[in-house]
Amino acid sequence: MAFNSSKDETDQTRRLYNPYQDLQVPIQTLYKLPTSPEFLFQEEAVAQRRSWGENLTYYTGITYLGGATVGAAKGFVDGVRAVEPGDTMKLKVNRILNGSGHAGRKFGNRAGVIGLMFAGLESGMVALRDTDDVVNSVVAGLGTGALYKAASGPRSAAVAGAIGGMVVGLAVTGKQVLKRYVPI
């Protein structure tokens, strides 16, 4: 193909439209997103803690998921044990799925209620004491255990409260040890 020389000259003088030409900003940094969190108010930036609503959602969701997973595993084992020698494959699968679903729901709901109570008590302790430390978590664990078993009587409530406080204390200690020795 032969090109017209006058047409080549006009193409070279033309330039493409660049929407960023007047911004005086390098295009590479134009779309860089911040790497640190951004806060609307300075008070939010100072607090290194989730809000009570985030705490409530987090603890309730995590404990429900954990309880449902443990319950489903227990239900699976129970379902496998319930299988009889003359059962068809459909009946075997049905027993296993029913066992997993039933136990998973039961364990998940119980654990979710425990997480809900713990989150509420811990957020209440933070608001009451106006400080965020290990004492709030341990007292919230103690109160959660006691409240969860309060209907079973004072002795059961005291034992459950002690167990709840110890479990939370061990979890907080384990978290501190993990932070110290494991680079994350």
Short mmCIF file of N, CA and C in Angstrom, two decimals:
data_model
loop_
_atom_site.label_atom_id
_atom_site.label_comp_id
_atom_site.label_asym_id
_atom_site.label_seq_id
_atom_site.Cartn_x
_atom_site.Cartn_y
_atom_site.Cartn_z
N MET A 1 0.84 -1.19 0.00
CA MET A 1 0.00 0.00 0.00
C MET A 1 0.88 1.24 0.00
N ALA A 2 0.46 2.18 -0.74
CA ALA A 2 1.19 3.45 -0.80
C ALA A 2 0.43 4.48 0.00
N PHE A 3 1.17 5.23 0.81
CA PHE A 3 0.56 6.27 1.61
C PHE A 3 0.80 7.62 0.97
N ASN A 4 -0.12 8.50 1.18
CA ASN A 4 0.02 9.86 0.72
C ASN A 4 0.89 10.60 1.71
N SER A 5 1.90 11.27 1.27
CA SER A 5 2.83 11.94 2.16
C SER A 5 2.16 13.10 2.91
N SER A 6 1.21 13.77 2.28
CA SER A 6 0.53 14.87 2.97
C SER A 6 -0.36 14.34 4.10
N LYS A 7 -0.92 13.14 3.91
CA LYS A 7 -1.74 12.54 4.96
C LYS A 7 -0.88 12.11 6.15
N ASP A 8 0.33 11.60 5.90
CA ASP A 8 1.24 11.22 6.98
C ASP A 8 1.61 12.42 7.84
N GLU A 9 1.82 13.56 7.23
CA GLU A 9 2.19 14.75 7.98
C GLU A 9 1.05 15.21 8.89
N THR A 10 -0.20 15.12 8.42
CA THR A 10 -1.32 15.56 9.27
C THR A 10 -1.57 14.58 10.40
N ASP A 11 -1.32 13.27 10.19
CA ASP A 11 -1.48 12.28 11.27
C ASP A 11 -0.46 12.50 12.37
N GLN A 12 0.75 12.92 12.00
CA GLN A 12 1.79 13.14 13.00
C GLN A 12 1.52 14.39 13.82
N THR A 13 0.86 15.36 13.28
CA THR A 13 0.58 16.58 14.04
C THR A 13 -0.62 16.42 14.95
N ARG A 14 -1.45 15.47 14.67
CA ARG A 14 -2.60 15.20 15.54
C ARG A 14 -2.15 14.45 16.78
N ARG A 15 -2.80 14.71 17.88
CA ARG A 15 -2.49 13.92 19.08
C ARG A 15 -3.79 13.36 19.64
N LEU A 16 -3.66 12.26 20.35
CA LEU A 16 -4.82 11.62 20.95
C LEU A 16 -5.28 12.40 22.18
N TYR A 17 -6.54 12.30 22.47
CA TYR A 17 -7.10 12.97 23.63
C TYR A 17 -6.66 12.27 24.91
N ASN A 18 -6.14 13.03 25.86
CA ASN A 18 -5.72 12.51 27.15
C ASN A 18 -6.50 13.24 28.24
N PRO A 19 -7.43 12.55 28.92
CA PRO A 19 -8.26 13.25 29.92
C PRO A 19 -7.49 13.68 31.17
N TYR A 20 -6.27 13.18 31.34
CA TYR A 20 -5.51 13.48 32.56
C TYR A 20 -4.44 14.55 32.32
N GLN A 21 -4.42 15.17 31.15
CA GLN A 21 -3.32 16.07 30.80
C GLN A 21 -3.27 17.32 31.67
N ASP A 22 -4.38 17.81 32.15
CA ASP A 22 -4.38 19.05 32.93
C ASP A 22 -4.39 18.82 34.43
N LEU A 23 -4.32 17.59 34.88
CA LEU A 23 -4.39 17.31 36.31
C LEU A 23 -3.07 17.52 37.03
N GLN A 24 -1.98 17.53 36.34
CA GLN A 24 -0.65 17.68 36.92
C GLN A 24 -0.36 16.58 37.95
N VAL A 25 -0.90 15.40 37.71
CA VAL A 25 -0.72 14.26 38.60
C VAL A 25 -0.21 13.10 37.76
N PRO A 26 0.84 12.43 38.20
CA PRO A 26 1.27 11.26 37.43
C PRO A 26 0.16 10.20 37.45
N ILE A 27 -0.09 9.61 36.32
CA ILE A 27 -1.20 8.66 36.20
C ILE A 27 -1.00 7.44 37.09
N GLN A 28 0.24 7.10 37.42
CA GLN A 28 0.49 5.93 38.25
C GLN A 28 -0.03 6.13 39.67
N THR A 29 0.04 7.35 40.17
CA THR A 29 -0.41 7.59 41.54
C THR A 29 -1.87 8.04 41.62
N LEU A 30 -2.50 8.23 40.47
CA LEU A 30 -3.87 8.71 40.47
C LEU A 30 -4.84 7.74 41.13
N TYR A 31 -4.63 6.45 40.91
CA TYR A 31 -5.55 5.45 41.44
C TYR A 31 -4.98 4.66 42.60
N LYS A 32 -3.96 5.14 43.26
CA LYS A 32 -3.42 4.43 44.41
C LYS A 32 -4.37 4.57 45.58
N LEU A 33 -4.74 3.43 46.15
CA LEU A 33 -5.64 3.44 47.29
C LEU A 33 -4.83 3.49 48.57
N PRO A 34 -5.38 4.05 49.65
CA PRO A 34 -4.63 4.10 50.90
C PRO A 34 -4.43 2.70 51.48
N THR A 35 -3.31 2.52 52.14
CA THR A 35 -3.03 1.22 52.76
C THR A 35 -3.42 1.20 54.22
N SER A 36 -3.58 2.35 54.84
CA SER A 36 -4.00 2.38 56.24
C SER A 36 -5.49 2.72 56.30
N PRO A 37 -6.14 2.34 57.40
CA PRO A 37 -7.57 2.63 57.51
C PRO A 37 -7.84 4.13 57.56
N GLU A 38 -8.95 4.52 56.98
CA GLU A 38 -9.35 5.91 57.02
C GLU A 38 -10.55 6.06 57.95
N PHE A 39 -10.54 7.12 58.75
CA PHE A 39 -11.61 7.34 59.72
C PHE A 39 -12.21 8.72 59.50
N LEU A 40 -13.50 8.80 59.76
CA LEU A 40 -14.19 10.07 59.61
C LEU A 40 -13.89 10.99 60.78
N PHE A 41 -13.84 10.43 61.98
CA PHE A 41 -13.59 11.21 63.18
C PHE A 41 -12.29 10.76 63.82
N GLN A 42 -11.59 11.70 64.46
CA GLN A 42 -10.30 11.40 65.09
C GLN A 42 -10.46 10.41 66.24
N GLU A 43 -11.59 10.43 66.94
CA GLU A 43 -11.81 9.50 68.05
C GLU A 43 -11.80 8.05 67.58
N GLU A 44 -12.30 7.82 66.35
CA GLU A 44 -12.30 6.46 65.81
C GLU A 44 -10.89 5.99 65.51
N ALA A 45 -10.03 6.90 65.08
CA ALA A 45 -8.65 6.52 64.74
C ALA A 45 -7.86 6.17 65.99
N VAL A 46 -8.18 6.82 67.11
CA VAL A 46 -7.45 6.57 68.36
C VAL A 46 -7.83 5.20 68.93
N ALA A 47 -9.09 4.83 68.86
CA ALA A 47 -9.56 3.57 69.43
C ALA A 47 -9.12 2.40 68.54
N GLN A 48 -8.39 1.49 69.11
CA GLN A 48 -7.94 0.31 68.37
C GLN A 48 -8.83 -0.87 68.74
N ARG A 49 -10.13 -0.72 68.56
CA ARG A 49 -11.08 -1.73 68.99
C ARG A 49 -12.29 -1.69 68.08
N ARG A 50 -12.92 -2.87 67.92
CA ARG A 50 -14.17 -2.92 67.16
C ARG A 50 -15.29 -2.27 67.98
N SER A 51 -16.29 -1.76 67.30
CA SER A 51 -17.44 -1.19 67.99
C SER A 51 -18.26 -2.33 68.60
N TRP A 52 -19.24 -1.98 69.43
CA TRP A 52 -20.02 -3.03 70.10
C TRP A 52 -20.84 -3.81 69.07
N GLY A 53 -21.32 -3.16 68.03
CA GLY A 53 -22.08 -3.85 67.00
C GLY A 53 -21.22 -4.82 66.20
N GLU A 54 -20.01 -4.38 65.86
CA GLU A 54 -19.08 -5.27 65.17
C GLU A 54 -18.69 -6.44 66.05
N ASN A 55 -18.47 -6.14 67.33
CA ASN A 55 -18.13 -7.19 68.29
C ASN A 55 -19.26 -8.21 68.40
N LEU A 56 -20.47 -7.73 68.49
CA LEU A 56 -21.64 -8.59 68.60
C LEU A 56 -21.76 -9.50 67.37
N THR A 57 -21.63 -8.91 66.22
CA THR A 57 -21.73 -9.68 64.98
C THR A 57 -20.60 -10.70 64.87
N TYR A 58 -19.39 -10.28 65.20
CA TYR A 58 -18.22 -11.15 65.08
C TYR A 58 -18.32 -12.35 66.01
N TYR A 59 -18.53 -12.10 67.31
CA TYR A 59 -18.57 -13.21 68.26
C TYR A 59 -19.76 -14.14 68.03
N THR A 60 -20.90 -13.58 67.71
CA THR A 60 -22.07 -14.42 67.46
C THR A 60 -21.85 -15.28 66.22
N GLY A 61 -21.35 -14.68 65.16
CA GLY A 61 -21.12 -15.43 63.92
C GLY A 61 -20.05 -16.49 64.06
N ILE A 62 -18.95 -16.15 64.69
CA ILE A 62 -17.85 -17.11 64.84
C ILE A 62 -18.27 -18.28 65.72
N THR A 63 -18.94 -18.00 66.83
CA THR A 63 -19.33 -19.10 67.71
C THR A 63 -20.42 -19.96 67.07
N TYR A 64 -21.35 -19.33 66.34
CA TYR A 64 -22.37 -20.13 65.66
C TYR A 64 -21.72 -21.05 64.62
N LEU A 65 -20.82 -20.50 63.83
CA LEU A 65 -20.14 -21.29 62.80
C LEU A 65 -19.34 -22.43 63.43
N GLY A 66 -18.60 -22.12 64.49
CA GLY A 66 -17.83 -23.16 65.16
C GLY A 66 -18.72 -24.24 65.76
N GLY A 67 -19.79 -23.83 66.43
CA GLY A 67 -20.71 -24.80 67.02
C GLY A 67 -21.41 -25.64 65.97
N ALA A 68 -21.80 -25.02 64.87
CA ALA A 68 -22.47 -25.77 63.80
C ALA A 68 -21.51 -26.77 63.16
N THR A 69 -20.26 -26.40 63.02
CA THR A 69 -19.27 -27.31 62.44
C THR A 69 -19.02 -28.50 63.36
N VAL A 70 -18.84 -28.24 64.64
CA VAL A 70 -18.63 -29.33 65.60
C VAL A 70 -19.88 -30.21 65.68
N GLY A 71 -21.04 -29.58 65.71
CA GLY A 71 -22.29 -30.34 65.76
C GLY A 71 -22.49 -31.19 64.52
N ALA A 72 -22.16 -30.65 63.35
CA ALA A 72 -22.30 -31.42 62.12
C ALA A 72 -21.36 -32.62 62.11
N ALA A 73 -20.15 -32.44 62.63
CA ALA A 73 -19.21 -33.56 62.71
C ALA A 73 -19.73 -34.63 63.67
N LYS A 74 -20.27 -34.20 64.82
CA LYS A 74 -20.83 -35.16 65.77
C LYS A 74 -22.04 -35.87 65.16
N GLY A 75 -22.89 -35.12 64.49
CA GLY A 75 -24.05 -35.70 63.84
C GLY A 75 -23.66 -36.67 62.73
N PHE A 76 -22.59 -36.38 62.02
CA PHE A 76 -22.09 -37.28 60.99
C PHE A 76 -21.68 -38.62 61.60
N VAL A 77 -20.93 -38.55 62.70
CA VAL A 77 -20.50 -39.78 63.38
C VAL A 77 -21.71 -40.55 63.89
N ASP A 78 -22.67 -39.85 64.50
CA ASP A 78 -23.89 -40.51 64.98
C ASP A 78 -24.68 -41.13 63.83
N GLY A 79 -24.72 -40.42 62.70
CA GLY A 79 -25.43 -40.94 61.54
C GLY A 79 -24.78 -42.18 60.97
N VAL A 80 -23.46 -42.20 60.95
CA VAL A 80 -22.74 -43.39 60.47
C VAL A 80 -22.99 -44.56 61.42
N ARG A 81 -23.01 -44.30 62.70
CA ARG A 81 -23.26 -45.38 63.67
C ARG A 81 -24.69 -45.90 63.58
N ALA A 82 -25.63 -45.06 63.17
CA ALA A 82 -27.04 -45.45 63.10
C ALA A 82 -27.37 -46.27 61.86
N VAL A 83 -26.44 -46.35 60.92
CA VAL A 83 -26.69 -47.10 59.69
C VAL A 83 -26.80 -48.58 60.03
N GLU A 84 -27.84 -49.20 59.49
CA GLU A 84 -28.07 -50.62 59.72
C GLU A 84 -27.62 -51.43 58.51
N PRO A 85 -27.31 -52.70 58.71
CA PRO A 85 -26.77 -53.51 57.60
C PRO A 85 -27.69 -53.61 56.38
N GLY A 86 -28.98 -53.63 56.54
CA GLY A 86 -29.89 -53.81 55.41
C GLY A 86 -30.31 -52.52 54.72
N ASP A 87 -29.76 -51.37 55.12
CA ASP A 87 -30.18 -50.09 54.56
C ASP A 87 -29.66 -49.90 53.13
N THR A 88 -30.48 -49.25 52.32
CA THR A 88 -30.05 -48.90 50.97
C THR A 88 -29.13 -47.68 51.06
N MET A 89 -28.46 -47.37 49.96
CA MET A 89 -27.53 -46.23 49.95
C MET A 89 -28.28 -44.92 50.22
N LYS A 90 -29.48 -44.78 49.67
CA LYS A 90 -30.28 -43.58 49.90
C LYS A 90 -30.61 -43.42 51.38
N LEU A 91 -30.97 -44.50 52.03
CA LEU A 91 -31.32 -44.45 53.44
C LEU A 91 -30.09 -44.14 54.30
N LYS A 92 -28.94 -44.67 53.93
CA LYS A 92 -27.71 -44.39 54.66
C LYS A 92 -27.36 -42.90 54.57
N VAL A 93 -27.41 -42.37 53.36
CA VAL A 93 -27.11 -40.96 53.16
C VAL A 93 -28.11 -40.09 53.91
N ASN A 94 -29.38 -40.48 53.88
CA ASN A 94 -30.42 -39.73 54.57
C ASN A 94 -30.17 -39.71 56.07
N ARG A 95 -29.80 -40.83 56.66
CA ARG A 95 -29.51 -40.88 58.10
C ARG A 95 -28.34 -39.96 58.44
N ILE A 96 -27.30 -40.01 57.63
CA ILE A 96 -26.12 -39.19 57.90
C ILE A 96 -26.44 -37.71 57.77
N LEU A 97 -27.15 -37.33 56.70
CA LEU A 97 -27.49 -35.92 56.51
C LEU A 97 -28.43 -35.41 57.60
N ASN A 98 -29.41 -36.21 57.96
CA ASN A 98 -30.32 -35.79 59.03
C ASN A 98 -29.59 -35.64 60.36
N GLY A 99 -28.72 -36.58 60.67
CA GLY A 99 -27.94 -36.48 61.92
C GLY A 99 -27.05 -35.26 61.93
N SER A 100 -26.38 -34.99 60.80
CA SER A 100 -25.49 -33.83 60.73
C SER A 100 -26.27 -32.52 60.84
N GLY A 101 -27.38 -32.44 60.14
CA GLY A 101 -28.17 -31.20 60.18
C GLY A 101 -28.78 -30.94 61.54
N HIS A 102 -29.31 -31.98 62.17
CA HIS A 102 -29.96 -31.80 63.47
C HIS A 102 -28.94 -31.39 64.53
N ALA A 103 -27.84 -32.13 64.64
CA ALA A 103 -26.84 -31.81 65.66
C ALA A 103 -26.15 -30.49 65.35
N GLY A 104 -25.92 -30.19 64.07
CA GLY A 104 -25.28 -28.93 63.70
C GLY A 104 -26.11 -27.72 64.10
N ARG A 105 -27.41 -27.79 63.85
CA ARG A 105 -28.29 -26.68 64.25
C ARG A 105 -28.30 -26.51 65.76
N LYS A 106 -28.42 -27.64 66.47
CA LYS A 106 -28.52 -27.58 67.92
C LYS A 106 -27.24 -26.98 68.54
N PHE A 107 -26.10 -27.49 68.14
CA PHE A 107 -24.83 -26.99 68.69
C PHE A 107 -24.58 -25.54 68.25
N GLY A 108 -24.88 -25.24 66.98
CA GLY A 108 -24.66 -23.89 66.47
C GLY A 108 -25.50 -22.86 67.20
N ASN A 109 -26.77 -23.17 67.45
CA ASN A 109 -27.63 -22.22 68.16
C ASN A 109 -27.16 -22.00 69.59
N ARG A 110 -26.77 -23.07 70.26
CA ARG A 110 -26.28 -22.91 71.64
C ARG A 110 -25.01 -22.06 71.67
N ALA A 111 -24.08 -22.37 70.77
CA ALA A 111 -22.83 -21.61 70.74
C ALA A 111 -23.08 -20.17 70.34
N GLY A 112 -23.99 -19.92 69.41
CA GLY A 112 -24.31 -18.55 69.01
C GLY A 112 -24.88 -17.73 70.15
N VAL A 113 -25.72 -18.35 70.98
CA VAL A 113 -26.27 -17.64 72.14
C VAL A 113 -25.16 -17.31 73.13
N ILE A 114 -24.23 -18.23 73.31
CA ILE A 114 -23.10 -17.97 74.21
C ILE A 114 -22.26 -16.81 73.67
N GLY A 115 -21.99 -16.80 72.36
CA GLY A 115 -21.24 -15.70 71.76
C GLY A 115 -21.96 -14.37 71.87
N LEU A 116 -23.27 -14.40 71.71
CA LEU A 116 -24.08 -13.19 71.83
C LEU A 116 -24.00 -12.63 73.25
N MET A 117 -24.14 -13.49 74.24
CA MET A 117 -24.05 -13.04 75.63
C MET A 117 -22.66 -12.51 75.95
N PHE A 118 -21.63 -13.22 75.48
CA PHE A 118 -20.26 -12.79 75.76
C PHE A 118 -19.99 -11.41 75.15
N ALA A 119 -20.39 -11.22 73.90
CA ALA A 119 -20.14 -9.93 73.24
C ALA A 119 -20.87 -8.81 73.96
N GLY A 120 -22.11 -9.05 74.37
CA GLY A 120 -22.85 -8.02 75.09
C GLY A 120 -22.22 -7.68 76.43
N LEU A 121 -21.82 -8.70 77.16
CA LEU A 121 -21.20 -8.45 78.46
C LEU A 121 -19.84 -7.77 78.33
N GLU A 122 -19.06 -8.20 77.35
CA GLU A 122 -17.75 -7.58 77.18
C GLU A 122 -17.88 -6.11 76.76
N SER A 123 -18.79 -5.82 75.84
CA SER A 123 -19.00 -4.43 75.43
C SER A 123 -19.54 -3.60 76.59
N GLY A 124 -20.41 -4.20 77.41
CA GLY A 124 -20.90 -3.51 78.60
C GLY A 124 -19.80 -3.21 79.59
N MET A 125 -18.89 -4.15 79.76
CA MET A 125 -17.75 -3.93 80.67
C MET A 125 -16.84 -2.82 80.16
N VAL A 126 -16.60 -2.79 78.87
CA VAL A 126 -15.76 -1.73 78.30
C VAL A 126 -16.43 -0.37 78.50
N ALA A 127 -17.73 -0.29 78.29
CA ALA A 127 -18.44 0.97 78.48
C ALA A 127 -18.48 1.36 79.95
N LEU A 128 -18.64 0.39 80.83
CA LEU A 128 -18.72 0.66 82.27
C LEU A 128 -17.38 1.11 82.84
N ARG A 129 -16.32 0.42 82.48
CA ARG A 129 -14.99 0.71 83.03
C ARG A 129 -14.23 1.75 82.22
N ASP A 130 -14.67 2.04 81.01
CA ASP A 130 -14.02 2.99 80.11
C ASP A 130 -12.55 2.62 79.85
N THR A 131 -12.29 1.35 79.82
CA THR A 131 -10.96 0.84 79.46
C THR A 131 -11.12 -0.52 78.82
N ASP A 132 -10.15 -0.87 77.99
CA ASP A 132 -10.21 -2.15 77.30
C ASP A 132 -9.00 -2.97 77.70
N ASP A 133 -9.23 -3.97 78.55
CA ASP A 133 -8.12 -4.82 78.97
C ASP A 133 -8.61 -6.25 79.17
N VAL A 134 -7.73 -7.09 79.69
CA VAL A 134 -8.01 -8.50 79.87
C VAL A 134 -9.11 -8.74 80.90
N VAL A 135 -9.20 -7.87 81.89
CA VAL A 135 -10.19 -8.03 82.95
C VAL A 135 -11.61 -8.04 82.37
N ASN A 136 -11.86 -7.18 81.41
CA ASN A 136 -13.19 -7.13 80.79
C ASN A 136 -13.55 -8.48 80.16
N SER A 137 -12.61 -9.05 79.44
CA SER A 137 -12.87 -10.32 78.76
C SER A 137 -13.11 -11.45 79.76
N VAL A 138 -12.28 -11.51 80.79
CA VAL A 138 -12.41 -12.59 81.78
C VAL A 138 -13.72 -12.46 82.55
N VAL A 139 -14.08 -11.25 82.95
CA VAL A 139 -15.34 -11.04 83.67
C VAL A 139 -16.52 -11.35 82.75
N ALA A 140 -16.40 -10.98 81.47
CA ALA A 140 -17.48 -11.30 80.53
C ALA A 140 -17.61 -12.81 80.35
N GLY A 141 -16.51 -13.53 80.31
CA GLY A 141 -16.56 -14.99 80.22
C GLY A 141 -17.19 -15.60 81.46
N LEU A 142 -16.83 -15.09 82.61
CA LEU A 142 -17.40 -15.56 83.87
C LEU A 142 -18.91 -15.31 83.90
N GLY A 143 -19.30 -14.10 83.52
CA GLY A 143 -20.72 -13.75 83.50
C GLY A 143 -21.51 -14.54 82.47
N THR A 144 -20.90 -14.80 81.33
CA THR A 144 -21.58 -15.57 80.28
C THR A 144 -21.86 -17.00 80.75
N GLY A 145 -20.86 -17.64 81.34
CA GLY A 145 -21.06 -18.99 81.84
C GLY A 145 -22.14 -19.03 82.92
N ALA A 146 -22.09 -18.05 83.83
CA ALA A 146 -23.08 -18.01 84.91
C ALA A 146 -24.49 -17.75 84.38
N LEU A 147 -24.62 -16.83 83.43
CA LEU A 147 -25.95 -16.54 82.86
C LEU A 147 -26.48 -17.71 82.05
N TYR A 148 -25.61 -18.37 81.32
CA TYR A 148 -26.06 -19.47 80.46
C TYR A 148 -26.63 -20.62 81.28
N LYS A 149 -26.04 -20.88 82.44
CA LYS A 149 -26.51 -21.99 83.28
C LYS A 149 -27.31 -21.53 84.50
N ALA A 150 -27.76 -20.29 84.50
CA ALA A 150 -28.50 -19.76 85.65
C ALA A 150 -29.78 -20.53 85.92
N ALA A 151 -30.44 -21.02 84.90
CA ALA A 151 -31.70 -21.75 85.09
C ALA A 151 -31.49 -23.11 85.73
N SER A 152 -30.27 -23.62 85.70
CA SER A 152 -29.98 -24.94 86.29
C SER A 152 -29.70 -24.86 87.79
N GLY A 153 -29.66 -23.67 88.34
CA GLY A 153 -29.42 -23.53 89.77
C GLY A 153 -28.13 -22.77 90.03
N PRO A 154 -27.98 -22.30 91.28
CA PRO A 154 -26.81 -21.48 91.60
C PRO A 154 -25.48 -22.24 91.52
N ARG A 155 -25.50 -23.51 91.88
CA ARG A 155 -24.25 -24.28 91.84
C ARG A 155 -23.79 -24.47 90.39
N SER A 156 -24.70 -24.85 89.51
CA SER A 156 -24.36 -25.01 88.10
C SER A 156 -23.91 -23.69 87.49
N ALA A 157 -24.57 -22.61 87.89
CA ALA A 157 -24.19 -21.30 87.38
C ALA A 157 -22.78 -20.91 87.82
N ALA A 158 -22.45 -21.20 89.09
CA ALA A 158 -21.12 -20.87 89.59
C ALA A 158 -20.05 -21.69 88.88
N VAL A 159 -20.31 -22.97 88.69
CA VAL A 159 -19.34 -23.83 87.99
C VAL A 159 -19.17 -23.38 86.54
N ALA A 160 -20.28 -23.11 85.87
CA ALA A 160 -20.21 -22.67 84.47
C ALA A 160 -19.53 -21.31 84.37
N GLY A 161 -19.76 -20.44 85.33
CA GLY A 161 -19.10 -19.14 85.34
C GLY A 161 -17.60 -19.28 85.51
N ALA A 162 -17.18 -20.16 86.42
CA ALA A 162 -15.74 -20.39 86.62
C ALA A 162 -15.12 -20.98 85.35
N ILE A 163 -15.82 -21.91 84.73
CA ILE A 163 -15.31 -22.51 83.49
C ILE A 163 -15.21 -21.44 82.40
N GLY A 164 -16.24 -20.61 82.27
CA GLY A 164 -16.22 -19.54 81.27
C GLY A 164 -15.09 -18.56 81.49
N GLY A 165 -14.86 -18.17 82.73
CA GLY A 165 -13.76 -17.26 83.04
C GLY A 165 -12.40 -17.88 82.73
N MET A 166 -12.25 -19.17 83.07
CA MET A 166 -10.97 -19.84 82.79
C MET A 166 -10.74 -20.01 81.29
N VAL A 167 -11.78 -20.35 80.55
CA VAL A 167 -11.64 -20.54 79.10
C VAL A 167 -11.23 -19.23 78.44
N VAL A 168 -11.89 -18.14 78.83
CA VAL A 168 -11.54 -16.84 78.24
C VAL A 168 -10.14 -16.42 78.68
N GLY A 169 -9.80 -16.64 79.92
CA GLY A 169 -8.45 -16.32 80.39
C GLY A 169 -7.39 -17.09 79.61
N LEU A 170 -7.63 -18.38 79.38
CA LEU A 170 -6.68 -19.17 78.59
C LEU A 170 -6.62 -18.68 77.14
N ALA A 171 -7.76 -18.31 76.59
CA ALA A 171 -7.79 -17.81 75.20
C ALA A 171 -7.02 -16.50 75.08
N VAL A 172 -7.20 -15.59 76.02
CA VAL A 172 -6.50 -14.31 75.98
C VAL A 172 -5.00 -14.53 76.17
N THR A 173 -4.64 -15.40 77.09
CA THR A 173 -3.22 -15.70 77.30
C THR A 173 -2.61 -16.35 76.06
N GLY A 174 -3.34 -17.28 75.48
CA GLY A 174 -2.86 -17.93 74.26
C GLY A 174 -2.68 -16.94 73.13
N LYS A 175 -3.59 -15.99 73.02
CA LYS A 175 -3.48 -14.96 71.97
C LYS A 175 -2.24 -14.11 72.18
N GLN A 176 -1.96 -13.74 73.43
CA GLN A 176 -0.77 -12.93 73.72
C GLN A 176 0.51 -13.72 73.42
N VAL A 177 0.54 -14.98 73.78
CA VAL A 177 1.70 -15.82 73.50
C VAL A 177 1.88 -15.97 71.99
N LEU A 178 0.79 -16.18 71.29
CA LEU A 178 0.84 -16.33 69.84
C LEU A 178 1.36 -15.05 69.18
N LYS A 179 0.89 -13.89 69.64
CA LYS A 179 1.35 -12.62 69.09
C LYS A 179 2.84 -12.42 69.33
N ARG A 180 3.31 -12.89 70.46
CA ARG A 180 4.70 -12.66 70.83
C ARG A 180 5.68 -13.54 70.07
N TYR A 181 5.31 -14.81 69.89
CA TYR A 181 6.25 -15.76 69.33
C TYR A 181 6.01 -16.16 67.88
N VAL A 182 4.86 -15.83 67.35
CA VAL A 182 4.56 -16.20 65.97
C VAL A 182 4.42 -14.92 65.15
N PRO A 183 5.32 -14.72 64.20
CA PRO A 183 5.19 -13.50 63.37
C PRO A 183 4.04 -13.66 62.38
N ILE A 184 3.08 -12.77 62.49
CA ILE A 184 1.91 -12.82 61.61
C ILE A 184 1.91 -11.61 60.71
#
